[in-house]
PDB file of C-alpha atoms in Angstrom:
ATOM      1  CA  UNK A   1       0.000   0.000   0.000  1.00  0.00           C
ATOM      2  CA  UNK A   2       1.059   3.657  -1.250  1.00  0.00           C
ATOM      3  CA  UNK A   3       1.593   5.889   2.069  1.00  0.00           C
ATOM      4  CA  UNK A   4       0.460   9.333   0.733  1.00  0.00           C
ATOM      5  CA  UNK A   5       2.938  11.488   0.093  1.00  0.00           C
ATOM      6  CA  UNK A   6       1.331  14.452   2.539  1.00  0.00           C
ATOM      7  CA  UNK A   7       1.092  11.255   5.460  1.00  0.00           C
ATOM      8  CA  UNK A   8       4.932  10.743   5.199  1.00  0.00           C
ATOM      9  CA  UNK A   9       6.014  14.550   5.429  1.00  0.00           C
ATOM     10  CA  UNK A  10       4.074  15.048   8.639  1.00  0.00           C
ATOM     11  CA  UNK A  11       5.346  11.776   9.898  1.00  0.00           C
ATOM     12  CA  UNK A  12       8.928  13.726   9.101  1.00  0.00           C
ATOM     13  CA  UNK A  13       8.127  16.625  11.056  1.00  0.00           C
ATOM     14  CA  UNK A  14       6.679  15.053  14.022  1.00  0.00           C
ATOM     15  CA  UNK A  15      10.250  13.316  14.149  1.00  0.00           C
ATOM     16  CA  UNK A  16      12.339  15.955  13.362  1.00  0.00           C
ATOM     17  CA  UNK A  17      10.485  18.180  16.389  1.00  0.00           C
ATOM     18  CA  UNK A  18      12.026  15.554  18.453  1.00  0.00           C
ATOM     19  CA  UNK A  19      15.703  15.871  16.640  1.00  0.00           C
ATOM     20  CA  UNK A  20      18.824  16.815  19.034  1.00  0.00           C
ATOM     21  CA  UNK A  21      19.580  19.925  16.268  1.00  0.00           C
ATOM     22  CA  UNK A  22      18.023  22.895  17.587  1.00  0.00           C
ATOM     23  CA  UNK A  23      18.086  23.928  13.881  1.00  0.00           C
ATOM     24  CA  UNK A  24      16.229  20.942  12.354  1.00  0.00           C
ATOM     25  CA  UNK A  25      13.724  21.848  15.212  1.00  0.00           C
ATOM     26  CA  UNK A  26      13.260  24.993  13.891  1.00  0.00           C
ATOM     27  CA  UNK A  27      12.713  23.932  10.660  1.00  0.00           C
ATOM     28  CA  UNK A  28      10.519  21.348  11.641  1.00  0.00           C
ATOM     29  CA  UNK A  29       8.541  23.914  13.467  1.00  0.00           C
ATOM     30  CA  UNK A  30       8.483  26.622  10.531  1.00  0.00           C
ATOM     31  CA  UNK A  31       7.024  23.473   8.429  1.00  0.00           C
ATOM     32  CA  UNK A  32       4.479  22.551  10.865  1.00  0.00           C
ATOM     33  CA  UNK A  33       3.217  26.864  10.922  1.00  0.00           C
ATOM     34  CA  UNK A  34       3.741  26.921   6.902  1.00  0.00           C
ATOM     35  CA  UNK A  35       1.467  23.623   6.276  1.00  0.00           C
ATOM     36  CA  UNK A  36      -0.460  23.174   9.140  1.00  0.00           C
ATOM     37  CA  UNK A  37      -1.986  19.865  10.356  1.00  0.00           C
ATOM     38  CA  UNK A  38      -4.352  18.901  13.080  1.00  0.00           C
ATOM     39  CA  UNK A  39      -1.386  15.691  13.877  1.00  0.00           C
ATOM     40  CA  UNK A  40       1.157  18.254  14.607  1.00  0.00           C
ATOM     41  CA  UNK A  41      -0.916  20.027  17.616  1.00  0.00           C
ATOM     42  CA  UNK A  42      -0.830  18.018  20.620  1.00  0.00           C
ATOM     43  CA  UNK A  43       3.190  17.299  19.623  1.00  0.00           C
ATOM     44  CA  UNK A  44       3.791  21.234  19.058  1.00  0.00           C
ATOM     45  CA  UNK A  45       2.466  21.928  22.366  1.00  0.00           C
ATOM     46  CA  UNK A  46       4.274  19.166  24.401  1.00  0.00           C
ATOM     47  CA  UNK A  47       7.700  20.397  22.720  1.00  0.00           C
ATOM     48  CA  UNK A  48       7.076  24.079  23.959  1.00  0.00           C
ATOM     49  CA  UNK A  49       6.542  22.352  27.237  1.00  0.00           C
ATOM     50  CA  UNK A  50      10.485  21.045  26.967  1.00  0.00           C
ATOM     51  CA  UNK A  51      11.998  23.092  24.190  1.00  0.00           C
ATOM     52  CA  UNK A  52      15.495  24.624  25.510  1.00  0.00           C
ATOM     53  CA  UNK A  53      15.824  26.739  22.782  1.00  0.00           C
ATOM     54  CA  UNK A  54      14.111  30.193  22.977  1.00  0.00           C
ATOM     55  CA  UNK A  55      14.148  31.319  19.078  1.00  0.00           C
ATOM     56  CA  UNK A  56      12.890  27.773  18.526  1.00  0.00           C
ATOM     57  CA  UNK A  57      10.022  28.057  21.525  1.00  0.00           C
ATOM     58  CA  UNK A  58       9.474  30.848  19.638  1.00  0.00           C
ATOM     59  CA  UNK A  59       9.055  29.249  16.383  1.00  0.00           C
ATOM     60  CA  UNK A  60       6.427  26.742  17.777  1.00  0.00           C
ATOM     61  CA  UNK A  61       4.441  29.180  19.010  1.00  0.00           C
ATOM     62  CA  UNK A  62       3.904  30.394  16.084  1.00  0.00           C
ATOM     63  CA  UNK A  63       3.263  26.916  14.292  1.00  0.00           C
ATOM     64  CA  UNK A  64       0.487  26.789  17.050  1.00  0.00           C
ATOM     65  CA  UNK A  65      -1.008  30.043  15.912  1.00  0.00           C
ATOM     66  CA  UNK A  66      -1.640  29.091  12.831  1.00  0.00           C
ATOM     67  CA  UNK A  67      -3.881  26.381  13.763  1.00  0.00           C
ATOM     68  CA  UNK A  68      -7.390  26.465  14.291  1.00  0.00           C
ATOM     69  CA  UNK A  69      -7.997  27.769  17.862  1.00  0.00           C
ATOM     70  CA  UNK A  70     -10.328  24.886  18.453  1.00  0.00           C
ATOM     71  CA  UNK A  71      -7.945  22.405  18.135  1.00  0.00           C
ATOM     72  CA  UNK A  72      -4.956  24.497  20.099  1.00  0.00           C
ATOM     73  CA  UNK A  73      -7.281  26.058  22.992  1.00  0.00           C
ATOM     74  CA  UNK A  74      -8.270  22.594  24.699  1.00  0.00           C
ATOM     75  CA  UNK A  75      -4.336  21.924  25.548  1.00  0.00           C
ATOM     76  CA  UNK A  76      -2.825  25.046  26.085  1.00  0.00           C
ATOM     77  CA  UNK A  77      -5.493  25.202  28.771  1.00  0.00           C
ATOM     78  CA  UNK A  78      -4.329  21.799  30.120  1.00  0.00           C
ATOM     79  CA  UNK A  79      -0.744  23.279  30.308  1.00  0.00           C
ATOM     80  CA  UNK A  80      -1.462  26.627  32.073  1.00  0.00           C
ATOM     81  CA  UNK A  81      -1.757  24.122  35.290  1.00  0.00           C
ATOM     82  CA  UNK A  82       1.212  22.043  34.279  1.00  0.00           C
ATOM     83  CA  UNK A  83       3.319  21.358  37.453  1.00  0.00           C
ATOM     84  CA  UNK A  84       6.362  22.254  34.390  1.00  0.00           C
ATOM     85  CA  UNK A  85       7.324  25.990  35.206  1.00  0.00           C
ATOM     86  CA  UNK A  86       7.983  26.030  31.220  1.00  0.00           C
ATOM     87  CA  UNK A  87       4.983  24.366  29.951  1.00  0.00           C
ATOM     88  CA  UNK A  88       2.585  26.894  32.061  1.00  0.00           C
ATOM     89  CA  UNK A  89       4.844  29.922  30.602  1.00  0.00           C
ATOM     90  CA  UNK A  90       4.867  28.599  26.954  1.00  0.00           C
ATOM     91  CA  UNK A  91       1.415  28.071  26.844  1.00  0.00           C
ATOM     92  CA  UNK A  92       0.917  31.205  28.652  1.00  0.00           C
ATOM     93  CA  UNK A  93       2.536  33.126  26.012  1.00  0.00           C
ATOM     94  CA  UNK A  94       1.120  31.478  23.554  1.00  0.00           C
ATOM     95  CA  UNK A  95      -2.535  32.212  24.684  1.00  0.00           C
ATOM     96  CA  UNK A  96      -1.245  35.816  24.569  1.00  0.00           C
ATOM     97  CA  UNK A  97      -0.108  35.846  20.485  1.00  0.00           C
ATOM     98  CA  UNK A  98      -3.628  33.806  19.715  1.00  0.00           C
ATOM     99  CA  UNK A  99      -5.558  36.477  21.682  1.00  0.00           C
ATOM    100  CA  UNK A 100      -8.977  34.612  21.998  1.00  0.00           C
ATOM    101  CA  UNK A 101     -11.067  35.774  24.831  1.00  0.00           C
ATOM    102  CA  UNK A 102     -12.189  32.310  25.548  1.00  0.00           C
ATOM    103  CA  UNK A 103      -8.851  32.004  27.837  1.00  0.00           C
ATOM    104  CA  UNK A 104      -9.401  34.807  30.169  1.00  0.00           C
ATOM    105  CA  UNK A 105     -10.774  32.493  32.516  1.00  0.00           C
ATOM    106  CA  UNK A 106      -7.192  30.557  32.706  1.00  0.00           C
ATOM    107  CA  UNK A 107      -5.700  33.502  34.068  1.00  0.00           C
ATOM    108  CA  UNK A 108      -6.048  32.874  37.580  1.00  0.00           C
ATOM    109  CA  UNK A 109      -4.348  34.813  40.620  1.00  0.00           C
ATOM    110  CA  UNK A 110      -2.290  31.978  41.521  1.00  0.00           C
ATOM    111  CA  UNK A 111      -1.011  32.044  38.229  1.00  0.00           C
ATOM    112  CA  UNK A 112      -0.597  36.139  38.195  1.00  0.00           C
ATOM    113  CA  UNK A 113       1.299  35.678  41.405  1.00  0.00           C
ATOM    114  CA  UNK A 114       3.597  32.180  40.005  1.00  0.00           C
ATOM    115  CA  UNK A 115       6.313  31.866  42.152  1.00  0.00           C
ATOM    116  CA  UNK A 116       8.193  31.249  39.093  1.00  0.00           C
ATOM    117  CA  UNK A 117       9.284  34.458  37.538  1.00  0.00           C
ATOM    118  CA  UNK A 118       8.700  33.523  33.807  1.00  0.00           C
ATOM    119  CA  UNK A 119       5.200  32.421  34.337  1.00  0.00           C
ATOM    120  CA  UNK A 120       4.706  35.532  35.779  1.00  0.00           C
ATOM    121  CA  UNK A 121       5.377  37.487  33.540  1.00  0.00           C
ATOM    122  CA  UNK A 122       3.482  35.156  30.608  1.00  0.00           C
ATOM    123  CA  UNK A 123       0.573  35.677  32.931  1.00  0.00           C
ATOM    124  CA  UNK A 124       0.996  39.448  33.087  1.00  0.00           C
ATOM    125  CA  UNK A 125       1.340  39.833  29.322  1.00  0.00           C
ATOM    126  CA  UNK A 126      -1.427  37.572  28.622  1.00  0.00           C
ATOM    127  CA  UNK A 127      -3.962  39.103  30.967  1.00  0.00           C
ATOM    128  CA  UNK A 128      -3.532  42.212  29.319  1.00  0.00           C
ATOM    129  CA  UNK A 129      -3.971  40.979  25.951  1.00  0.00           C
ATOM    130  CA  UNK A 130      -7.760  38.710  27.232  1.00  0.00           C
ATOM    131  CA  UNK A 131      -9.140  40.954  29.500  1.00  0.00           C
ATOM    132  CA  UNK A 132     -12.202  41.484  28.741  1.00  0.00           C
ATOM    133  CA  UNK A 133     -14.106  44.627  28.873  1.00  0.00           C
ATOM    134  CA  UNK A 134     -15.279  45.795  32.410  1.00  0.00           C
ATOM    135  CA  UNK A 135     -12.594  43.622  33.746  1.00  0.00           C
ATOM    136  CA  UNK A 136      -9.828  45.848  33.795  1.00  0.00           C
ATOM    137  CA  UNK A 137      -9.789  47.289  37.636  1.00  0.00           C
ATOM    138  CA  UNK A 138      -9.567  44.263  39.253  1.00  0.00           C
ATOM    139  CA  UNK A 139      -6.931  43.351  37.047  1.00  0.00           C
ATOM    140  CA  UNK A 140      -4.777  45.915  38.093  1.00  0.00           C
ATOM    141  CA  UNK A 141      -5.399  45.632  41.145  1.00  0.00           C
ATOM    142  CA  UNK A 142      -4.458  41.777  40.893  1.00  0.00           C
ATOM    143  CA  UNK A 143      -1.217  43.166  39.373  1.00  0.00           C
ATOM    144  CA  UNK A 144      -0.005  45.733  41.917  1.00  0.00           C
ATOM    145  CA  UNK A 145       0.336  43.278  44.527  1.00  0.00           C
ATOM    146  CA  UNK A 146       2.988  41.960  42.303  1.00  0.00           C
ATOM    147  CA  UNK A 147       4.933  45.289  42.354  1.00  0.00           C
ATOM    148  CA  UNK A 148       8.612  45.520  44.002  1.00  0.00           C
ATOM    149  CA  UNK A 149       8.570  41.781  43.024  1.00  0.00           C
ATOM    150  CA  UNK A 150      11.862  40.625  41.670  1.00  0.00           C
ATOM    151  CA  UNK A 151      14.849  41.685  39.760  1.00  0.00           C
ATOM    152  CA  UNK A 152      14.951  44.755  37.015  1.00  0.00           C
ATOM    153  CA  UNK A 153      13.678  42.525  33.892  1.00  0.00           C
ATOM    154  CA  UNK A 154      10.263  41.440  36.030  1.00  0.00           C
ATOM    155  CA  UNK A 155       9.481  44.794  37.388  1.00  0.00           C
ATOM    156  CA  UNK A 156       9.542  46.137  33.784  1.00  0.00           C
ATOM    157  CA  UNK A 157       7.443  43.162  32.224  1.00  0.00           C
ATOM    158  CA  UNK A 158       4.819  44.152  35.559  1.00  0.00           C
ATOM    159  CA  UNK A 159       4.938  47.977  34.474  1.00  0.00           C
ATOM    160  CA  UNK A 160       4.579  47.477  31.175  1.00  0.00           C
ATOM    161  CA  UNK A 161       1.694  45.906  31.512  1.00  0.00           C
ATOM    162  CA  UNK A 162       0.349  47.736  34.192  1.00  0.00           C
ATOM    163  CA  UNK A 163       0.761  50.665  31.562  1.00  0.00           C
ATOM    164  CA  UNK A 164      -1.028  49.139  29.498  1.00  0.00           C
ATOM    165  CA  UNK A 165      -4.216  49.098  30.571  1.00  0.00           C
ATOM    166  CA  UNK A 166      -4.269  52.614  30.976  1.00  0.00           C
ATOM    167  CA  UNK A 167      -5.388  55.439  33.677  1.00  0.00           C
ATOM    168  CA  UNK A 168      -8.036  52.420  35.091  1.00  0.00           C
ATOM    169  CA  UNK A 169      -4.338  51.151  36.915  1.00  0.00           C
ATOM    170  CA  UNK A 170      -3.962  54.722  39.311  1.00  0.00           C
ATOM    171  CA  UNK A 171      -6.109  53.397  42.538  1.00  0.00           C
ATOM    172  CA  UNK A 172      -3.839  50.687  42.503  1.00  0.00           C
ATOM    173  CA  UNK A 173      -0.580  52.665  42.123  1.00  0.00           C
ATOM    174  CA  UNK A 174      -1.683  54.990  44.235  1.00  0.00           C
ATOM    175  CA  UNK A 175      -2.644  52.514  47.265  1.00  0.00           C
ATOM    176  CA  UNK A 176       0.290  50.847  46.551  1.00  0.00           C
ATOM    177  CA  UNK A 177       2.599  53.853  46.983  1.00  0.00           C
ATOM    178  CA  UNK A 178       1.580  53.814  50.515  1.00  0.00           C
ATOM    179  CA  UNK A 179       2.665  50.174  51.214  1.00  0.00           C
ATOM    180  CA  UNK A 180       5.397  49.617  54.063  1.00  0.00           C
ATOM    181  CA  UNK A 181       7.680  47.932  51.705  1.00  0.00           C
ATOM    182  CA  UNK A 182      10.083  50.583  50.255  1.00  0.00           C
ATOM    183  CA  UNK A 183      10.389  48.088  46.996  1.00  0.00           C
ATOM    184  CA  UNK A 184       7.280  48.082  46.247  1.00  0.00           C
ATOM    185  CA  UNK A 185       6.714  52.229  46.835  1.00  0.00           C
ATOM    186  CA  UNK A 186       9.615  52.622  44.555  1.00  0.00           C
ATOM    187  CA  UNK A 187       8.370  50.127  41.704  1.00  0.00           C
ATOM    188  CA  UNK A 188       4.173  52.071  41.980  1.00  0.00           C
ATOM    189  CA  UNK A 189       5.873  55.473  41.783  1.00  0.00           C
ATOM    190  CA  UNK A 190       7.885  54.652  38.820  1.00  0.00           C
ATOM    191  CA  UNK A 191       4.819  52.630  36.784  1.00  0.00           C
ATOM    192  CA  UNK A 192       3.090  55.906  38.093  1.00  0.00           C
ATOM    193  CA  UNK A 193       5.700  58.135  36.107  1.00  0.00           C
ATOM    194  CA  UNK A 194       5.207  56.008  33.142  1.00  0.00           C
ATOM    195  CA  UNK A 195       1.528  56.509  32.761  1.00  0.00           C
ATOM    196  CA  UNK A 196       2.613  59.781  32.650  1.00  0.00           C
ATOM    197  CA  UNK A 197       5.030  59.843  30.630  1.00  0.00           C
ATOM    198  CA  UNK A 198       5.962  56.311  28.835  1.00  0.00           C
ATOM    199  CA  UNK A 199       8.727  57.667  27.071  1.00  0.00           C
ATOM    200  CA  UNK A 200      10.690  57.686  29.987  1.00  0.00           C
ATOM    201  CA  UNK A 201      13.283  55.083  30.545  1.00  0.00           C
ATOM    202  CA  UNK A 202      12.215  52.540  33.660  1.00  0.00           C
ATOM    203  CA  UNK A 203      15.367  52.820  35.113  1.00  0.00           C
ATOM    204  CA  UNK A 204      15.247  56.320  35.332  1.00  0.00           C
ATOM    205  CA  UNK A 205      11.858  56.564  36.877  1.00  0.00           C
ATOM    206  CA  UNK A 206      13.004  53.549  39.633  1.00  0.00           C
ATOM    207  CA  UNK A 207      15.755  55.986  40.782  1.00  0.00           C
ATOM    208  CA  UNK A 208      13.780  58.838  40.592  1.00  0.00           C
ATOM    209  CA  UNK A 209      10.964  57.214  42.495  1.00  0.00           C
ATOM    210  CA  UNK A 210      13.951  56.111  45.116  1.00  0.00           C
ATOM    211  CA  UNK A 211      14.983  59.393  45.446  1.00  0.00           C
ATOM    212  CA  UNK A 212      11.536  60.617  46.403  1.00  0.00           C
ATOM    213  CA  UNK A 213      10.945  58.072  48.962  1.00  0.00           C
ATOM    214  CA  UNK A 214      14.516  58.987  50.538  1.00  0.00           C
ATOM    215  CA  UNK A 215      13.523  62.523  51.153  1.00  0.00           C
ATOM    216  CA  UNK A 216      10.419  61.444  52.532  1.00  0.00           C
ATOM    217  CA  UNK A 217       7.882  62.125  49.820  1.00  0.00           C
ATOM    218  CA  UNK A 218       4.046  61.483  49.725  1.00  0.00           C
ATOM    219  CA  UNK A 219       4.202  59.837  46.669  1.00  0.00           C
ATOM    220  CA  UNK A 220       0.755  60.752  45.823  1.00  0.00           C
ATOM    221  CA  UNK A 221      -0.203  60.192  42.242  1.00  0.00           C
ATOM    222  CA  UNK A 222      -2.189  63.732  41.813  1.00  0.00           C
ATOM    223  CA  UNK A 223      -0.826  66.940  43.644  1.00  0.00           C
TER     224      UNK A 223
END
């Protein structure tokens, strides 16, 4: 019996996802987005879920968005509570470049507070893109009890998003620039500056926030 000839290439991808060249996996992937399949979903996602290679986690994200979201929505959803730090930040970043509103309900406050600094920040980014309308408040106010969190690179993924949903974020920053932790009084009055004024620079705007709180400012959001 004749194998058809469209069988035996996606039998070749599947296997070349799994290949120890980080460039045949790209290629692979690239294949997988360029001709897409309902056999390569399920094998897409569980490689983003173990992929070491950013550009190619990158790549299979993609691959994944151009599938139908009814056959990619079902297991990213499964891997947002993956005990795999990766698999809940890859699918959480996928979710993000698909952009359906059907996932907003995946984006829980135990997964906006991860311990794991990567899902974190997939979680930010991807509430921000699914919120739905009405919803943003209580987003940002599930978001600034995030802020002073962790090194420079994760209190810029938490303003930018912050700033992104726009002036509904200043109760929030303003409550939280009267919490007892100087980190996180520093980190509300610089998101705060960036509302303001987003072409700032972050690091400018954490200093300048520090400065403010070392000469005993109110740190008040209106004047």
């Amino acid at each position: 019996m004749t194998i058809p000839r469209q069988d035996t290439e996606a039998v070749r991808v599947l296997h070349r996802l799994e290949d120890s060249r980080p460039s045949v996996r790209l290629r692979a992937a690239m294949t997988a987005g360029t001709t897409p399949d309902p056999r390569f979903v399920d094998k897409l996602i569980e490689r983003c879920a173990i992929e070491p290679e950013f550009f190619v986690r990158d790549m299979l994200t993609w691959a994944l968005t151009r599938h139908p979201v009814s056959m990619t929505l079902p297991g990213l959803l499964r891997e947002v509570r993956s005990e795999r730090a990766q698999a809940r930040s890859q699918a959480l970043h996928t979710l993000s470049k698909i952009g359906d509103r059907q996932a907003w309900p995946a984006i829980t406050r135990t997964l906006l507070s991860d311990p794991d600094d990567e899902v974190a920040r997939s979680a930010w980014r991807a509430a921000v893109v699914l919120v739905p309308e009405g919803e943003e408040s209580a987003l940002a106010t599930a978001l600034a009890t995030q802020l002073g969190r962790g090194e420079r690179e994760t209190r810029l993924s938490l303003s930018r998003a912050l700033v992104a949903l726009g002036e509904v974020i200043v109760p929030a920053l303003r409550s939280a620039t009267m919490a007892p932790d100087p980190r996180t009084r520093a980190h509300a009055l610089a998101t705060q500056r960036l509302l303001r004024d987003p072409d700032t620079g972050f690091d400018f705007a954490i200093e300048e926030a520090k400065r403010v709180i070392a000469l005993g400012g109110p740190g008040q959001e209106e004047r």
